[in-house]
């Protein structure tokens, strides 16, 4: 390889490690995606079928503040059969997929446990997509023993991941460099790929700092988009 070729190769490598590519506006959304499903493996329910709780005239429905086609909370008797375990809870959630804009909850949701208080049990499921956790996205189903253990609330922060690409355009090595340009990064640190609010594909890089524990590097352009503050 001649000197000019070597210089060209080194320049190209440097470009790959450059942070904050402001002109790189390509989205993580694929340009073409298959059509959304119109059928589900579980029979679908609608808000109109929900029975109001005692003393209420109608079921309570809360929609997304930015998109009123998305239902975030339904409160009322959601089904006629008791929910007593994780699988029954997931099946009930799946039956509201069309109404609440869920994809395939059987592949996207992971059981995170239950929270019990009095007669109430919350079944919590966190969202994953292509093996990566979707930050802040979960679905909770509330069961009330005073209603014969019937489900009475479904609460969702589910993120629509349809057509989202989990292939980073910025490598883990480049993300480390981006973080180390501003913060001290311990040798041997391994970035973690995850899905942040947006959704945005990010590398989470732990840093050595008195106030900040992790920085989030956009995996599409190398920009720092978030910093986790340490809890004092």
Coordinates of C-alpha atoms in Angstrom, one line a residue:
X1 CA 0.0 0.0 0.0
X2 CA 1.5 3.4 -1.0
X3 CA 1.7 6.4 1.3
X4 CA -1.4 8.1 -0.3
X5 CA -3.5 5.0 0.3
X6 CA -2.4 4.8 3.9
X7 CA -3.2 8.4 4.5
X8 CA -6.7 7.9 3.0
X9 CA -7.3 4.9 5.1
X10 CA -6.3 6.7 8.3
X11 CA -8.5 9.7 7.4
X12 CA -11.5 7.4 6.9
X13 CA -10.9 5.7 10.2
X14 CA -10.8 9.1 11.9
X15 CA -14.1 10.1 10.4
X16 CA -15.7 7.0 11.7
X17 CA -14.6 8.0 15.2
X18 CA -15.8 11.6 14.9
X19 CA -18.5 12.6 17.4
X20 CA -21.5 14.9 17.0
X21 CA -22.1 14.5 13.3
X22 CA -24.6 17.3 13.1
X23 CA -25.3 16.8 9.4
X24 CA -26.2 13.2 9.9
X25 CA -30.0 13.3 10.2
X26 CA -30.8 9.7 9.1
X27 CA -33.5 8.2 11.3
X28 CA -33.5 4.8 13.0
X29 CA -36.8 4.2 11.3
X30 CA -36.6 1.9 8.2
X31 CA -37.6 3.5 4.9
X32 CA -39.9 0.6 4.1
X33 CA -41.6 -1.6 6.6
X34 CA -44.1 -4.4 6.3
X35 CA -47.8 -3.6 6.9
X36 CA -49.0 -3.7 10.5
X37 CA -50.8 -6.8 11.6
X38 CA -54.6 -6.7 11.4
X39 CA -55.2 -9.9 13.4
X40 CA -54.0 -11.1 16.8
X41 CA -53.6 -14.5 18.4
X42 CA -56.0 -13.4 21.2
X43 CA -59.6 -12.2 20.7
X44 CA -59.6 -8.4 21.0
X45 CA -61.7 -6.3 23.4
X46 CA -62.8 -2.7 23.1
X47 CA -63.3 0.1 25.6
X48 CA -67.1 -0.2 25.0
X49 CA -67.0 -3.6 26.6
X50 CA -65.5 -2.4 29.8
X51 CA -67.9 -2.4 32.8
X52 CA -67.7 0.7 35.0
X53 CA -66.5 0.2 38.6
X54 CA -69.0 0.5 41.4
X55 CA -70.3 4.0 41.8
X56 CA -69.1 5.0 38.3
X57 CA -71.3 5.8 35.3
X58 CA -68.7 4.8 32.7
X59 CA -65.3 3.3 32.4
X60 CA -62.4 5.8 32.7
X61 CA -60.2 6.2 29.7
X62 CA -57.1 8.4 29.4
X63 CA -55.5 9.0 26.0
X64 CA -52.0 10.1 25.1
X65 CA -51.6 13.9 25.5
X66 CA -49.9 14.1 22.0
X67 CA -51.9 11.5 20.1
X68 CA -55.5 10.9 21.2
X69 CA -55.6 7.7 19.1
X70 CA -53.5 6.0 21.7
X71 CA -55.1 4.8 24.9
X72 CA -52.8 5.0 28.0
X73 CA -55.2 4.0 30.8
X74 CA -58.4 2.1 31.0
X75 CA -60.1 1.8 34.4
X76 CA -63.1 -0.5 34.9
X77 CA -63.8 -4.3 35.0
X78 CA -61.6 -5.3 32.0
X79 CA -62.6 -9.0 31.8
X80 CA -65.0 -11.6 33.2
X81 CA -62.4 -14.0 34.4
X82 CA -60.1 -13.7 37.5
X83 CA -56.4 -13.0 36.9
X84 CA -54.2 -15.0 39.3
X85 CA -50.8 -15.3 37.6
X86 CA -48.4 -13.8 35.2
X87 CA -49.6 -15.7 32.1
X88 CA -53.3 -14.7 32.7
X89 CA -52.2 -11.1 33.1
X90 CA -50.3 -11.2 29.9
X91 CA -53.2 -12.7 28.0
X92 CA -55.5 -10.0 29.3
X93 CA -53.1 -7.3 28.2
X94 CA -52.8 -8.9 24.8
X95 CA -56.6 -8.7 24.4
X96 CA -56.4 -4.9 24.4
X97 CA -53.6 -4.7 21.8
X98 CA -55.7 -3.2 19.1
X99 CA -57.3 -0.7 21.4
X100 CA -54.1 0.5 23.0
X101 CA -51.7 0.2 20.0
X102 CA -49.6 -2.7 21.3
X103 CA -47.5 -4.8 18.9
X104 CA -46.7 -8.4 19.8
X105 CA -46.8 -8.3 23.6
X106 CA -45.8 -11.9 23.9
X107 CA -42.4 -11.2 22.3
X108 CA -42.0 -7.6 23.6
X109 CA -43.0 -7.8 27.3
X110 CA -40.9 -9.3 30.1
X111 CA -42.5 -9.9 33.5
X112 CA -40.9 -7.6 36.1
X113 CA -42.9 -8.8 39.1
X114 CA -45.9 -7.9 41.2
X115 CA -46.6 -5.1 43.7
X116 CA -49.2 -5.9 46.4
X117 CA -51.0 -3.5 48.6
X118 CA -54.2 -4.4 50.5
X119 CA -56.6 -6.1 48.1
X120 CA -54.7 -4.8 45.1
X121 CA -52.0 -6.6 43.0
X122 CA -50.2 -4.9 40.1
X123 CA -48.6 -7.2 37.5
X124 CA -45.8 -5.2 35.8
X125 CA -44.3 -6.0 32.4
X126 CA -41.4 -4.0 30.9
X127 CA -41.0 -3.6 27.2
X128 CA -38.1 -5.0 25.1
X129 CA -37.5 -4.8 21.4
X130 CA -35.1 -7.0 19.5
X131 CA -33.6 -7.9 22.9
X132 CA -33.0 -4.3 24.0
X133 CA -34.9 -2.7 26.8
X134 CA -37.1 0.3 25.9
X135 CA -36.4 2.8 28.6
X136 CA -39.4 3.9 30.6
X137 CA -41.9 1.7 28.6
X138 CA -44.0 -0.7 30.6
X139 CA -47.5 -2.0 31.0
X140 CA -49.2 -2.7 34.4
X141 CA -52.3 -4.6 35.0
X142 CA -54.1 -4.1 38.3
X143 CA -56.2 -6.9 39.9
X144 CA -58.6 -6.2 42.8
X145 CA -59.6 -9.0 45.2
X146 CA -62.7 -7.1 46.2
X147 CA -63.8 -7.6 42.6
X148 CA -63.2 -11.4 42.7
X149 CA -59.6 -10.9 41.5
X150 CA -60.9 -9.4 38.3
X151 CA -58.6 -7.0 36.3
X152 CA -59.7 -3.4 36.9
X153 CA -56.9 -1.1 35.5
X154 CA -54.5 -1.3 32.6
X155 CA -51.8 1.4 32.6
X156 CA -49.4 1.7 29.7
X157 CA -46.4 3.8 28.7
X158 CA -45.8 1.4 25.8
X159 CA -43.6 2.7 22.9
X160 CA -44.6 2.0 19.3
X161 CA -41.4 0.3 17.9
X162 CA -42.9 -0.6 14.5
X163 CA -40.1 -0.4 11.8
X164 CA -37.4 0.7 14.3
X165 CA -33.9 -0.4 13.5
X166 CA -31.6 -1.6 16.3
X167 CA -28.5 -1.6 14.1
X168 CA -26.2 1.2 15.4
X169 CA -24.4 3.5 12.9
X170 CA -22.0 4.5 15.6
X171 CA -19.8 1.7 16.9
X172 CA -19.2 1.0 20.6
X173 CA -15.6 2.2 20.2
X174 CA -16.7 5.5 18.7
X175 CA -19.3 6.0 21.5
X176 CA -16.5 5.5 24.0
X177 CA -14.4 8.2 22.3
X178 CA -17.4 10.6 22.2
X179 CA -17.9 10.1 26.0
X180 CA -14.2 10.4 26.7
X181 CA -14.0 13.7 24.8
X182 CA -15.8 15.3 27.7
X183 CA -15.6 12.9 30.6
X184 CA -13.1 10.5 32.1
X185 CA -13.9 6.9 31.0
X186 CA -12.2 4.0 32.9
X187 CA -10.1 1.7 30.8
X188 CA -12.1 -1.4 29.9
X189 CA -15.5 0.3 30.1
X190 CA -18.0 -1.5 27.8
X191 CA -20.9 0.6 26.4
X192 CA -24.4 -0.8 26.6
X193 CA -26.8 -0.6 23.7
X194 CA -30.3 0.3 24.6
X195 CA -33.4 2.1 23.4
X196 CA -34.0 5.5 25.0
X197 CA -37.0 7.8 24.9
X198 CA -38.0 8.8 21.4
X199 CA -37.4 6.0 20.6
X200 CA -33.7 6.6 20.0
X201 CA -31.0 3.9 19.8
X202 CA -28.2 4.9 22.3
X203 CA -25.0 3.7 23.8
X204 CA -24.9 4.1 27.6
X205 CA -21.4 4.8 28.7
X206 CA -20.4 4.8 32.4
X207 CA -18.1 7.7 33.3
X208 CA -16.0 8.7 36.3
X209 CA -17.5 12.0 37.4
X210 CA -18.5 13.4 40.8
X211 CA -22.0 14.3 39.6
X212 CA -22.7 12.1 36.5
X213 CA -22.8 8.3 36.4
X214 CA -23.6 7.6 32.7
X215 CA -23.8 9.5 29.4
X216 CA -26.1 8.5 26.5
X217 CA -24.6 8.6 23.1
X218 CA -26.9 8.7 20.1
X219 CA -26.0 5.5 18.1
X220 CA -27.0 7.3 14.8
X221 CA -24.7 10.3 15.0
X222 CA -22.5 10.2 18.2
X223 CA -24.2 13.2 19.9
X224 CA -24.6 13.1 23.7
X225 CA -28.4 13.3 24.3
X226 CA -28.7 12.6 28.1
X227 CA -26.7 12.4 31.3
X228 CA -27.7 10.3 34.3
X229 CA -27.0 12.2 37.5
X230 CA -25.7 10.4 40.6
X231 CA -28.1 10.0 43.5
X232 CA -26.6 11.6 46.6

